[in-house]
Short mmCIF file of C-alpha atoms and ligand atoms in Angstrom, two decimals:
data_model
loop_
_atom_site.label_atom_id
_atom_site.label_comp_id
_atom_site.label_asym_id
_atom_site.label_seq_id
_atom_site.Cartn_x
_atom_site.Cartn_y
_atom_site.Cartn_z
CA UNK A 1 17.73 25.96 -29.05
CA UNK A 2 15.48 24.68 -26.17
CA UNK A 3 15.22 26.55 -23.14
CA UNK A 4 15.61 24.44 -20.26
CA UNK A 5 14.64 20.28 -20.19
CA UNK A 6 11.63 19.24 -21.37
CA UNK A 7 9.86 17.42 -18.87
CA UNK A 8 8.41 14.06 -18.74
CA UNK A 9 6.16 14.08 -16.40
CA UNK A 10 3.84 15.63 -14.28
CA UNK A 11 6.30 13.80 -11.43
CA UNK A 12 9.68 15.20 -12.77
CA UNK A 13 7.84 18.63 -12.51
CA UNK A 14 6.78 18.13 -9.53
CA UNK A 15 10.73 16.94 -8.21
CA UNK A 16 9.91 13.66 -8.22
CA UNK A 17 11.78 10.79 -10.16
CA UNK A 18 8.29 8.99 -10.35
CA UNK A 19 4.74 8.77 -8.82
CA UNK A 20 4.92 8.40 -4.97
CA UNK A 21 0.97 7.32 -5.66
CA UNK A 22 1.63 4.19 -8.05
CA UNK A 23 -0.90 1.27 -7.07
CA UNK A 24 1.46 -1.79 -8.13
CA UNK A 25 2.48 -4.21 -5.37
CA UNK A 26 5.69 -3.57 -3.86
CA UNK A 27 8.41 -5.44 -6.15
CA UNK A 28 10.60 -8.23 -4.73
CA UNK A 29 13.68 -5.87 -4.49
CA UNK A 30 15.90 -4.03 -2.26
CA UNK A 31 13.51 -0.91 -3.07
CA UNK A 32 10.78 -3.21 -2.43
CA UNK A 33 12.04 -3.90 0.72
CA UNK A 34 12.76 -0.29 1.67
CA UNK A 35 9.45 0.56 0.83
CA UNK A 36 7.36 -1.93 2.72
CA UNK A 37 5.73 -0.70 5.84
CA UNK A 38 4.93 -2.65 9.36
CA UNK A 39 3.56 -6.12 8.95
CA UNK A 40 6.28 -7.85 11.46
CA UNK A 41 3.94 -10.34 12.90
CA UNK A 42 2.21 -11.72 9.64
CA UNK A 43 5.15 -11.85 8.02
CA UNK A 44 7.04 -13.49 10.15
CA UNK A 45 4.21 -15.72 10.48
CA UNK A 46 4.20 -16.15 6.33
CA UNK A 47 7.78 -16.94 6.69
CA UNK A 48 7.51 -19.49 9.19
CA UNK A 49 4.62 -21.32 6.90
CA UNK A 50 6.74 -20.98 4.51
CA UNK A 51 9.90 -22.72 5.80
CA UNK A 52 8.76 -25.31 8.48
CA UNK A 53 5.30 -27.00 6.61
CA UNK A 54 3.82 -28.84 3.72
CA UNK A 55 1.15 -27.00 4.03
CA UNK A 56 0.30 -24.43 1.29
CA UNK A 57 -0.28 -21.38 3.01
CA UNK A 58 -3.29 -19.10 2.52
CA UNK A 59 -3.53 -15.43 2.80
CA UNK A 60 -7.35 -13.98 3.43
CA UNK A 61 -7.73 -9.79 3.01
CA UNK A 62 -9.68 -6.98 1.54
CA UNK A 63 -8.78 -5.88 -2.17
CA UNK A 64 -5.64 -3.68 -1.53
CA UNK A 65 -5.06 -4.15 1.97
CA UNK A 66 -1.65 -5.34 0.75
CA UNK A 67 -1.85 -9.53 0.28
CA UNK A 68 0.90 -9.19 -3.04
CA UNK A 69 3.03 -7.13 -1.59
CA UNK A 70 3.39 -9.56 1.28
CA UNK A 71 3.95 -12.89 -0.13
CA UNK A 72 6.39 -10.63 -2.73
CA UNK A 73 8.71 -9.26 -0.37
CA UNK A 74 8.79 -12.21 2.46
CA UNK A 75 9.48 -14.25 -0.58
CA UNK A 76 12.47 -11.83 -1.45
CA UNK A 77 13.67 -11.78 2.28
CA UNK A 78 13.68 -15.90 2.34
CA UNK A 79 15.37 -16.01 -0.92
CA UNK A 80 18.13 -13.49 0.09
CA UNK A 81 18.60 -15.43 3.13
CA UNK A 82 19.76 -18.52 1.56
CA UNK A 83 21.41 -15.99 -1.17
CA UNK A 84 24.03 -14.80 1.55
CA UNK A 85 24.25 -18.33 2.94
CA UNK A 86 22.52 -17.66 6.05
CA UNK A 87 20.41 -20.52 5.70
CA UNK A 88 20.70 -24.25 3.60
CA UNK A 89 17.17 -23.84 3.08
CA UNK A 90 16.73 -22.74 -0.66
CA UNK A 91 13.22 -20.78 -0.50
CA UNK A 92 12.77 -19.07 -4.22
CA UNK A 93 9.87 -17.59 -5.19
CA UNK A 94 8.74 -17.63 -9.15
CA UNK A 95 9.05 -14.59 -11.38
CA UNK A 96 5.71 -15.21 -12.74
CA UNK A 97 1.92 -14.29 -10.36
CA UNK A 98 -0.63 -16.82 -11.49
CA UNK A 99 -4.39 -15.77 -11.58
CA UNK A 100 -7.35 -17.79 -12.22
CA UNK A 101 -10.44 -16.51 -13.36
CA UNK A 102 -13.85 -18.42 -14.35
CA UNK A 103 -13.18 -20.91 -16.79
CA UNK A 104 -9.70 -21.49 -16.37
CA UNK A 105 -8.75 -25.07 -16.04
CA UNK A 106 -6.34 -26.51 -14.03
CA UNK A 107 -4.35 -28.29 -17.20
CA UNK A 108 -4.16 -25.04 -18.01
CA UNK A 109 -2.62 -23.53 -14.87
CA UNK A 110 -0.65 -26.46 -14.39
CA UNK A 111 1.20 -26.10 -17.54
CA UNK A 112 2.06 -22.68 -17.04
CA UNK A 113 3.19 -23.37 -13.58
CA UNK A 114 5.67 -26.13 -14.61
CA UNK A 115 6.86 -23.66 -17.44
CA UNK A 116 7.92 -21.36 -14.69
CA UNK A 117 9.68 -24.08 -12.56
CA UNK A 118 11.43 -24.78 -15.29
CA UNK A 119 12.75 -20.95 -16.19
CA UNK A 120 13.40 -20.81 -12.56
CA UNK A 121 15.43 -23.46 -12.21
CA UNK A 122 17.61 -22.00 -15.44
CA UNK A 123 17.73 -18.57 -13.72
CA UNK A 124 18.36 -19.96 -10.39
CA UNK A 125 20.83 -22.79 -11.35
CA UNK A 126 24.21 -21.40 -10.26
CA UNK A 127 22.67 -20.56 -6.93
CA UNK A 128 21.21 -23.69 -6.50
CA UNK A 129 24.21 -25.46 -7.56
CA UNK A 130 26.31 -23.67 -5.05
CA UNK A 131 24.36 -24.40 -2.26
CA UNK A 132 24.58 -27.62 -3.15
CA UNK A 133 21.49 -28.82 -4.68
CA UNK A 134 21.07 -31.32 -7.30
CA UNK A 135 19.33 -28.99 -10.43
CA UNK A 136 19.43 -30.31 -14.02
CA UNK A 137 21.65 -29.16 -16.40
CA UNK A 138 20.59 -26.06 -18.11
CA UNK A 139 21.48 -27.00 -21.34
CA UNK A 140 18.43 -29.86 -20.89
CA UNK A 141 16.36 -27.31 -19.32
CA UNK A 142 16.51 -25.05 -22.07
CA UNK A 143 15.86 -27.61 -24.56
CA UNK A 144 12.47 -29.19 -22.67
CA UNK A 145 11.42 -25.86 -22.63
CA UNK A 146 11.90 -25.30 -26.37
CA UNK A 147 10.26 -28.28 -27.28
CA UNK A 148 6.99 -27.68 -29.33
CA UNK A 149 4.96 -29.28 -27.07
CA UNK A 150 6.11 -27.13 -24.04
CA UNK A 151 5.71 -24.44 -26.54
CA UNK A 152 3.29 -24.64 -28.52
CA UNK A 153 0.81 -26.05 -25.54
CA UNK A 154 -0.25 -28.69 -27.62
CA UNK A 155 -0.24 -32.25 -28.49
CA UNK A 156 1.06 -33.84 -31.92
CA UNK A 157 3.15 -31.29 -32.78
CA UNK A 158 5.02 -31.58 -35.95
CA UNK A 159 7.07 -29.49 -38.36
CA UNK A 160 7.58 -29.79 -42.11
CA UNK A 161 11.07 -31.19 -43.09
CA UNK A 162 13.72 -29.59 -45.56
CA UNK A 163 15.74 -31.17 -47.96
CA UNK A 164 15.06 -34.80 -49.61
CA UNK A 165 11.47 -35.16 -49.92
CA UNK A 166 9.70 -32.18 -49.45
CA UNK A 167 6.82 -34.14 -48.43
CA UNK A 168 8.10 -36.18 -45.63
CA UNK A 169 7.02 -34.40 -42.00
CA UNK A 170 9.35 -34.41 -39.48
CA UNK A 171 8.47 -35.07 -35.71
CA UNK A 172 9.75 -33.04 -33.10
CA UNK A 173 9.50 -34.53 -29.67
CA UNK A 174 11.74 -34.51 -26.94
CA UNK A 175 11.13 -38.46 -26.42
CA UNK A 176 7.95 -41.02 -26.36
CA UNK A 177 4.56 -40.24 -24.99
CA UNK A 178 5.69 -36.88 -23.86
CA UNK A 179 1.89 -36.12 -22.78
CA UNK A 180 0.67 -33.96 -20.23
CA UNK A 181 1.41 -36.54 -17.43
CA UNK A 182 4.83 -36.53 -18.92
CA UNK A 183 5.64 -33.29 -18.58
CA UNK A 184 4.66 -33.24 -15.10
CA UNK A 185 6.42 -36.10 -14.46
CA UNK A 186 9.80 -34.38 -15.59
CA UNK A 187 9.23 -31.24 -13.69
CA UNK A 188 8.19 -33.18 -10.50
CA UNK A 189 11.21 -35.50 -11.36
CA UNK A 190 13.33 -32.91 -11.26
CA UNK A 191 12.16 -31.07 -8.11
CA UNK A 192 12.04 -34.33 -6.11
CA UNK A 193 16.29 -34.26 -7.20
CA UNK A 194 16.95 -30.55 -6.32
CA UNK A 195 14.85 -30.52 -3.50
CA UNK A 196 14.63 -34.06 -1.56
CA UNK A 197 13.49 -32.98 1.73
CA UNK A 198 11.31 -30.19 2.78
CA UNK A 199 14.00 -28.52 4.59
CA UNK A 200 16.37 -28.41 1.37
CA UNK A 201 13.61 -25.95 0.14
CA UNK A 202 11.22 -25.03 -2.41
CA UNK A 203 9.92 -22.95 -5.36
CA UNK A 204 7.22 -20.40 -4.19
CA UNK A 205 4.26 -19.93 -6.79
CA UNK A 206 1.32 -17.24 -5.93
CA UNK A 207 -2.17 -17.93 -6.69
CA UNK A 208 -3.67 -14.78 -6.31
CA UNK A 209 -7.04 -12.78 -6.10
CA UNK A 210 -8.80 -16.28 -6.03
CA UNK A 211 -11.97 -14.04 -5.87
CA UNK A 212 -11.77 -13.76 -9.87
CA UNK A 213 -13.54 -17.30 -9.42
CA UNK A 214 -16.45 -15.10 -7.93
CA UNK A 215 -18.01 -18.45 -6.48
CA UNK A 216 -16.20 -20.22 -3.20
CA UNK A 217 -17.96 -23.19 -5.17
CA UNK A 218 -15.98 -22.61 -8.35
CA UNK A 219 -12.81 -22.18 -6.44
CA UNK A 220 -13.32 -25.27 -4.70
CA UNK A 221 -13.83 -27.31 -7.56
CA UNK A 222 -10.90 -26.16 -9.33
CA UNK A 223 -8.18 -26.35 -6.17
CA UNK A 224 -9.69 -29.83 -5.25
CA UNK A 225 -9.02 -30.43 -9.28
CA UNK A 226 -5.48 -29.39 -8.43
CA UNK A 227 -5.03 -31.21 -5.82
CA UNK A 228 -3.04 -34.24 -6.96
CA UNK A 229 -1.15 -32.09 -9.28
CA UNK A 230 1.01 -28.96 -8.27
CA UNK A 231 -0.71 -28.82 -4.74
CA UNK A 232 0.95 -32.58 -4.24
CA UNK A 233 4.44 -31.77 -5.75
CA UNK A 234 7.45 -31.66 -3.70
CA UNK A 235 9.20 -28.65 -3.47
CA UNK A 236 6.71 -26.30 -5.10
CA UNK A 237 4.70 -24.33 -2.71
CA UNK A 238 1.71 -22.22 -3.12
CA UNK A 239 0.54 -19.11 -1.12
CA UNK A 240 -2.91 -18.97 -2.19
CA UNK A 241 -4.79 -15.43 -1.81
CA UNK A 242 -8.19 -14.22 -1.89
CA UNK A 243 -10.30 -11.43 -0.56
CA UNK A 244 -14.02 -11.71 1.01
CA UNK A 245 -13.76 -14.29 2.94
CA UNK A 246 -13.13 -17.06 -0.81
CA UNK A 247 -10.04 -18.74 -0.13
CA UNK A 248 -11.91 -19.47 3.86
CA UNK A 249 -14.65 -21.47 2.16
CA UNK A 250 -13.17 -22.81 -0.42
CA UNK A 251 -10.18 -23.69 1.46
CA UNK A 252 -12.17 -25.62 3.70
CA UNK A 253 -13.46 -28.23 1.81
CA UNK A 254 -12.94 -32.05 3.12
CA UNK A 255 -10.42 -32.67 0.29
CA UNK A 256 -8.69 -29.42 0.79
CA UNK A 257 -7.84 -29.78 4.35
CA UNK A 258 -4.52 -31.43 5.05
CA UNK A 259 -3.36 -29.52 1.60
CA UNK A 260 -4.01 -25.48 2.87
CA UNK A 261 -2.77 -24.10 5.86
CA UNK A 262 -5.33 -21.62 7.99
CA UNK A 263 -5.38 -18.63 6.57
CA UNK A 264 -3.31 -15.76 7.64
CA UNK A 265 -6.27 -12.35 7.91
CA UNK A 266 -4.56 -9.68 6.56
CA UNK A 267 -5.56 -6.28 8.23
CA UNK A 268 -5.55 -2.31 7.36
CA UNK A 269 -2.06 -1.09 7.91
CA UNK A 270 -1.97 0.36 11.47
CA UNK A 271 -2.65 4.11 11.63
CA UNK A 272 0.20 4.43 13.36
CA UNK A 273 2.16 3.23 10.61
CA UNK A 274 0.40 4.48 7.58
CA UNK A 275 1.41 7.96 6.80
CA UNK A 276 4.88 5.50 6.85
CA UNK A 277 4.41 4.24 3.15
CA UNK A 278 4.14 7.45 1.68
CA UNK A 279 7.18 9.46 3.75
CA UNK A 280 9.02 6.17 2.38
CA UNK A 281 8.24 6.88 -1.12
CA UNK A 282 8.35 10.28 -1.06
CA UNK A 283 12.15 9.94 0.14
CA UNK A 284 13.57 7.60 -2.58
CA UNK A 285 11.35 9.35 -5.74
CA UNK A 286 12.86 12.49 -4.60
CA UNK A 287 15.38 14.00 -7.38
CA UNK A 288 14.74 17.84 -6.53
CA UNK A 289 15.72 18.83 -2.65
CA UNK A 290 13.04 21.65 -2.51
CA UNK A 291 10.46 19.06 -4.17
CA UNK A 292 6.75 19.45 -2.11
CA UNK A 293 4.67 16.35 -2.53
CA UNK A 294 1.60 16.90 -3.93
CA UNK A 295 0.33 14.78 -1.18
CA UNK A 296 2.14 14.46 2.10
CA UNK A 297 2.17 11.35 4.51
CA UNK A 298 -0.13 13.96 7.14
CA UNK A 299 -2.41 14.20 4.32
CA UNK A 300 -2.55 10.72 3.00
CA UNK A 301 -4.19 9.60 6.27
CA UNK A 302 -7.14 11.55 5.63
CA UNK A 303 -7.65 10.46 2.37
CA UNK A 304 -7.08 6.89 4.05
CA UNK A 305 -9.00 7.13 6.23
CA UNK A 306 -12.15 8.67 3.98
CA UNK A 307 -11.72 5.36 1.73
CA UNK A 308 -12.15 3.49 5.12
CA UNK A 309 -8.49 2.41 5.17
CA UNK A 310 -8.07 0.81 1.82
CA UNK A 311 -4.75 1.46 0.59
CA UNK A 312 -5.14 0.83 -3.06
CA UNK A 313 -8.06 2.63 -3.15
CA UNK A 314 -6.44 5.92 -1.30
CA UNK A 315 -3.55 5.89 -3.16
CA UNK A 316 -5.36 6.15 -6.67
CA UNK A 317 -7.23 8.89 -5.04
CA UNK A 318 -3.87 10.81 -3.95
CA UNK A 319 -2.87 11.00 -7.78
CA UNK A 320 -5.99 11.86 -9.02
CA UNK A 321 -5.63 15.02 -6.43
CA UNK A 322 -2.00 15.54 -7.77
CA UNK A 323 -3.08 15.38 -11.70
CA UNK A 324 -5.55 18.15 -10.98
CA UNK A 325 -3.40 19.94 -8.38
CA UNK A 326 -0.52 20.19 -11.62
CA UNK A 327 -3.00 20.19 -14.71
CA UNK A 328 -5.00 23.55 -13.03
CA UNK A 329 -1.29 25.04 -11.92
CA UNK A 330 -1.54 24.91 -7.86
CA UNK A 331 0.70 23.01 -6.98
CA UNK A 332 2.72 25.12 -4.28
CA UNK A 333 5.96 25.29 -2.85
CA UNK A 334 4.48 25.71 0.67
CA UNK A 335 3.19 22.31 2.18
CA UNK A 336 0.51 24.08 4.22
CA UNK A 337 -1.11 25.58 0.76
CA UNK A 338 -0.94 21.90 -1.03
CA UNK A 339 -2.49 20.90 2.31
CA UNK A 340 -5.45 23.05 1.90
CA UNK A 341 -5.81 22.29 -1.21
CA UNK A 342 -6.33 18.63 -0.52
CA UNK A 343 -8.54 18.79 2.05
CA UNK A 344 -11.15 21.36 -0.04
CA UNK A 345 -10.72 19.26 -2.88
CA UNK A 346 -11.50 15.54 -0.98
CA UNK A 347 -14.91 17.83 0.24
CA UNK A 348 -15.54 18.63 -3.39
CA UNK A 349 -15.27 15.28 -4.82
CA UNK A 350 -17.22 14.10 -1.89
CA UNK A 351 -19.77 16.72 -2.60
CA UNK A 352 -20.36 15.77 -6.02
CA UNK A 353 -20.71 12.57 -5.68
CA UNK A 354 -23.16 12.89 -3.01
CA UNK A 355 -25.34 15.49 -5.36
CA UNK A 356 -24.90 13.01 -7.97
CA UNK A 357 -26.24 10.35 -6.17
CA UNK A 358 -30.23 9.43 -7.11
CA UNK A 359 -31.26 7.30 -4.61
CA UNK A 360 -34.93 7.89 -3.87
CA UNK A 361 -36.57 5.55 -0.41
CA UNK A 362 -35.14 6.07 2.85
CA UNK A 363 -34.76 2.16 3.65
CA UNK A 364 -32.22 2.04 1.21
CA UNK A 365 -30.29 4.80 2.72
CA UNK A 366 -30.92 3.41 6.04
CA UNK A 367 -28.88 0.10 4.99
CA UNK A 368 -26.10 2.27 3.90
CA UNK A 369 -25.34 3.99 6.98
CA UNK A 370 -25.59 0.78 9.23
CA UNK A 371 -23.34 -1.05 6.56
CA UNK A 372 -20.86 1.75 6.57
CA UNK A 373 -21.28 1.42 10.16
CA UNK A 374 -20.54 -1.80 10.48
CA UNK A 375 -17.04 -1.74 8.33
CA UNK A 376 -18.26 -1.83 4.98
CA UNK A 377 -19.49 -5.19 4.40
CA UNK A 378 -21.51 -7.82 4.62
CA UNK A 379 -23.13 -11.02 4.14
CA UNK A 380 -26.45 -11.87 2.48
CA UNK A 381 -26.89 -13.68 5.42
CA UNK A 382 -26.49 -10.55 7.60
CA UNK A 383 -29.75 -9.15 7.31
CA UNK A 384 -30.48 -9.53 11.12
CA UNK A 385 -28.53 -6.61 11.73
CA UNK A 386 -30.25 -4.48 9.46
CA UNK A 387 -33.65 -5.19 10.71
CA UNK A 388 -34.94 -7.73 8.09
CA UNK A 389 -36.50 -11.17 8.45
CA UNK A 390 -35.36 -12.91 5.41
CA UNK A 391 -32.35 -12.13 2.85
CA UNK A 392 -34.58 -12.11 0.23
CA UNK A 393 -36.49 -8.93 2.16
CA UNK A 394 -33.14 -6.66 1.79
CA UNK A 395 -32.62 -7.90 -1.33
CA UNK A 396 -33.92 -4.72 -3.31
CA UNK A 397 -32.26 -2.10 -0.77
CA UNK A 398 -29.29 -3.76 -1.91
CA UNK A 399 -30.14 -3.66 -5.58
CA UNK A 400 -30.99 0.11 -5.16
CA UNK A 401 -27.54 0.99 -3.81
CA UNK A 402 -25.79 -1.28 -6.00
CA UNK A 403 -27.59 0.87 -9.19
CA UNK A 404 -26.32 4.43 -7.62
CA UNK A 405 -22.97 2.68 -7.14
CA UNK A 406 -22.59 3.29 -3.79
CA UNK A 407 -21.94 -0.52 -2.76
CA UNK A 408 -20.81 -3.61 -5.18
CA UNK A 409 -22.07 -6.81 -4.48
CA UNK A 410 -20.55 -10.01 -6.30
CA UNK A 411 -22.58 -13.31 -8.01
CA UNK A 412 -24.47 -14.55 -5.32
CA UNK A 413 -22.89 -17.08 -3.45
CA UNK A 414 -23.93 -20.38 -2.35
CA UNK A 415 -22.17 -19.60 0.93
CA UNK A 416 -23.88 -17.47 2.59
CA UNK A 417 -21.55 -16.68 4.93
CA UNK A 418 -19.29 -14.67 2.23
CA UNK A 419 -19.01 -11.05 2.76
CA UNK A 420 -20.06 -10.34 -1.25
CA UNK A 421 -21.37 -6.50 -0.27
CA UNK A 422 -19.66 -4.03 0.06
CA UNK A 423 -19.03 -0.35 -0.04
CA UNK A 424 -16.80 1.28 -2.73
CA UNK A 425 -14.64 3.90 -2.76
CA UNK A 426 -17.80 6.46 -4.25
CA UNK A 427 -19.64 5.05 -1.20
CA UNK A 428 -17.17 6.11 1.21
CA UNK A 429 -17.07 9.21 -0.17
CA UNK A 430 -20.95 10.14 -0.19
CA UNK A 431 -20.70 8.48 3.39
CA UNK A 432 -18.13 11.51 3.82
CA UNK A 433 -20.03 14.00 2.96
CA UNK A 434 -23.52 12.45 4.87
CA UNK A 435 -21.65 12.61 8.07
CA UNK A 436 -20.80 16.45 7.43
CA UNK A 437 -16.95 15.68 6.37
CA UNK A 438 -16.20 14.38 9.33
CA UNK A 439 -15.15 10.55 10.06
CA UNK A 440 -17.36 8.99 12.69
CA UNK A 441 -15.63 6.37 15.03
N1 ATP B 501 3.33 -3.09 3.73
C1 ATP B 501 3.27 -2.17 2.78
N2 ATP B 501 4.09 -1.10 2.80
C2 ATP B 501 4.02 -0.16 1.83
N3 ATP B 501 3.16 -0.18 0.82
C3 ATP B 501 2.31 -1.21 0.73
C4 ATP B 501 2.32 -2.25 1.70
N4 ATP B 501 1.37 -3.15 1.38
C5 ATP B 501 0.80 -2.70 0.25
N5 ATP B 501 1.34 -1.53 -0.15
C6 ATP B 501 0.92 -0.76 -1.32
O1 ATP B 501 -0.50 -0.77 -1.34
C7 ATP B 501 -1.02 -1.04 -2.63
C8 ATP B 501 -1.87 -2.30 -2.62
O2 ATP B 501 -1.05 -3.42 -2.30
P1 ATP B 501 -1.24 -4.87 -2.95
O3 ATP B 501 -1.35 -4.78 -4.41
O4 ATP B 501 -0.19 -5.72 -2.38
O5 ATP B 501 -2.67 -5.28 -2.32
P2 ATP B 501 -3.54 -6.58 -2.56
O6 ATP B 501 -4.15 -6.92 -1.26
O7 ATP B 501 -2.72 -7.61 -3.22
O8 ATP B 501 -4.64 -6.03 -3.55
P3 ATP B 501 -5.59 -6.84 -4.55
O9 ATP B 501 -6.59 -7.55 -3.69
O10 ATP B 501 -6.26 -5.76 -5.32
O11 ATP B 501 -4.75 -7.74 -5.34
C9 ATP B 501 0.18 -1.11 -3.54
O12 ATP B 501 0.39 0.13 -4.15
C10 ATP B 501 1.35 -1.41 -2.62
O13 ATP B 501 2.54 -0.86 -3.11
MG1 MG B 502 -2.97 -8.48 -5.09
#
């Protein structure tokens, strides 16, 4: 006989039903909601964008600051809203996130995309129905989508016939010249019927982390390549989002404008706020009453602060602290010890990092501390403020502090306005421990 319940996890050890730490996006659900911190004003302002323009809106914010979670739950509000017939407006975001990453082609996104319209409209066609919207009949759906073309994402698609003569092929096509253009044609067909005006609503796509494209050149290209397709269809929207400053210059092409909206900036989660997303996590993982968090939300701001506000970035950090606070047997059921422990063990990873850093020429430490002073990034065409006359003068400081991974600096861009350096999460750290574990204004 076992003694006891095995446990699961370090989490269910710890009294908690899962990790308050995860990194994933807040979900489109009731939790979601309950979970999401602050963000009144942008949202509001997402919402708006979303319900009273053509416009595609555009979302512009540091890796983790939050851009997903967003679009996810305004999307869930404005679909609930119509939902419990508060509104007419039918705003319904797709299941599916669509990324695009160098090479991709928009044939190939555009497919995909008009897949998901489709499943949508099968998933959402009650709903739509009721609220009196013209959606096709699911049984048609279902069978467009089965069609080997849809399916197999290819053209000339053929299967080998039973019975009779065994070497007679059979077609299988849903009707004549069912091509690419034909298959946007339905889908577009059928949104223009369920959604005739912009105020009877839309489906809500995400294009996110357009910084996969690296270049704002490449991501121009390929949204001015989508430009008469599912940027031009009624009642499909996009919310486009990108960090370092990509979906600004790309978004601002001549052939663009008229398409995007302005992009909403998406700021560090107020201070005020912040210790907010982990008291709200901590309170609906909770399974045991005398459960201690690892991390608690007093604590999390330190570690949020250290990582210069990056949420992502802290929260990895806070389970990394609770794996080793449960693997070496501290955890405690005082707060005050788990406390203590956090703090000496931020230090030591600071520490070590900072030891473990080679970095010999004091230029190159010299750009560190006035880029960590200045926020954490840059431009290539910055290097005014560092006390260089040409780019190309700071280019090996950079290269030297890229090597000891203290920043990260992507493909150079030909906008030079793009903030593509900037410090990680090791060079906050070392910064840490430079400024004697303390976190200058
Ligand atoms: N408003 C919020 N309230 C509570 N938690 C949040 C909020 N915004 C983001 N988070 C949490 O912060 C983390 C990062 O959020 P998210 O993935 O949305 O950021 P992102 O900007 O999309 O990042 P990336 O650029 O890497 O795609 C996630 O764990 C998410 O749950
Ligand atoms: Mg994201």
């Amino acid at each position: 006989m076992y003694e006891g319940k095995r446990t699961v996890s370090i989490w269910s050890d710890l009294g908690f039903q899962e990790s308050p730490y995860a990194t994933r996006p807040v979900p489109p659900t009731e939790e979601g909601e309950s979970l999401f911190v602050g963000r009144d004003g942008v949202a509001k302002r997402l919402a708006n964008r979303l319900t009273s323009s053509d416009l595609h809106p555009t979302i512009e914010g540091e890796n983790g600051v939050g851009k997903t979670s967003l679009v996810s739950v305004v999307g869930y509000r404005l679909r609930r809203e119509f939902e419990q017939k508060s509104t007419s407006q039918a705003i319904i975001p797709l299941d599916e996130i669509f990324q695009l990453t160098v090479g991709d082609s928009a044939a190939t996104l555009e497919r995909k995309a008009l897949l998901a319209v489709a499943n949508s409209m099968i998933k959402h066609h009650d709903l739509l129905k009721r609220g009196g919207h013209d959606v096709p009949d699911v049984v048609d759906l279902q069978k467009w989508i089965n069609a080997p073309l849809i399916k197999g994402g290819g053209a000339g698609a053929s299967v080998a016939g039973f019975g009779g003569s065994a070497s007679r092929s059979v077609s299988v096509n849903t009707g004549a010249g069912f091509n690419e253009a034909g298959l946007r044609d339905t889908v577009f067909g059928w949104l223009r019927q369920c959604f005739p005006s912009s105020q009877s609503g839309a489906f809500v796509g995400v294009i996110d982390n357009l910084e996969l494209l690296e270049t704002s050149k490449e991501a121009r290209a390929l949204l001015e390549s989508m430009r008469d397709g599912i940027l031009s269809s009624p009642g499909l929207k996009w919310v486009l989002c990108g960090a370092r400053g990509i979906v600004r210059t790309s978004a601002s092409s001549p052939r663009l404008e008229g398409r995007l909206a302005e992009p909403l900036e998406l700021s560090p989660i107020e201070d005020a706020e912040i210790s907010q997303v982990i008291a709200r996590r901590l309170e609906l993982y909770q399974i045991i009453d005398s459960a201690v968090a690892p991390v608690d939300p007093e604590s999390f701001k330190l570690i949020y602060d250290v990582l210069n506000k990056n949420l992502r970035n802290a929260l990895k950090y806070s389970e990394d602290f609770s794996f080793w606070l449960h693997d070496g047997g501290y955890a405690s059921a005082d707060p005050v010890a788990n406390r203590q422990h956090f703090e000496r063990w931020i230090r030591g990873q600071a520490a070590r990092n900072a030891e473990e850093t080679n970095l010999s020429g004091n230029r190159a430490w010299e750009v560190f501390d006035s880029l960590t002073g200045i926020g954490g990034s840059c431009s290539p065409g910055d290097y005014e403020t560092f006390g260089f006359n040409s780019a190309q003068a700071m280019v090996p400081h950079i290269k030297s502090l890229e090597d000891v991974n203290l920043i990260q600096s992507t493909a150079s861009d030909s906008d030079r306005r793009r903030k593509t350096i900037l410090v990680t999460p090791r060079g906050w750290l070392v910064r840490y421990a430079r400024s004697d574990y303390s976190i200058p204004e």
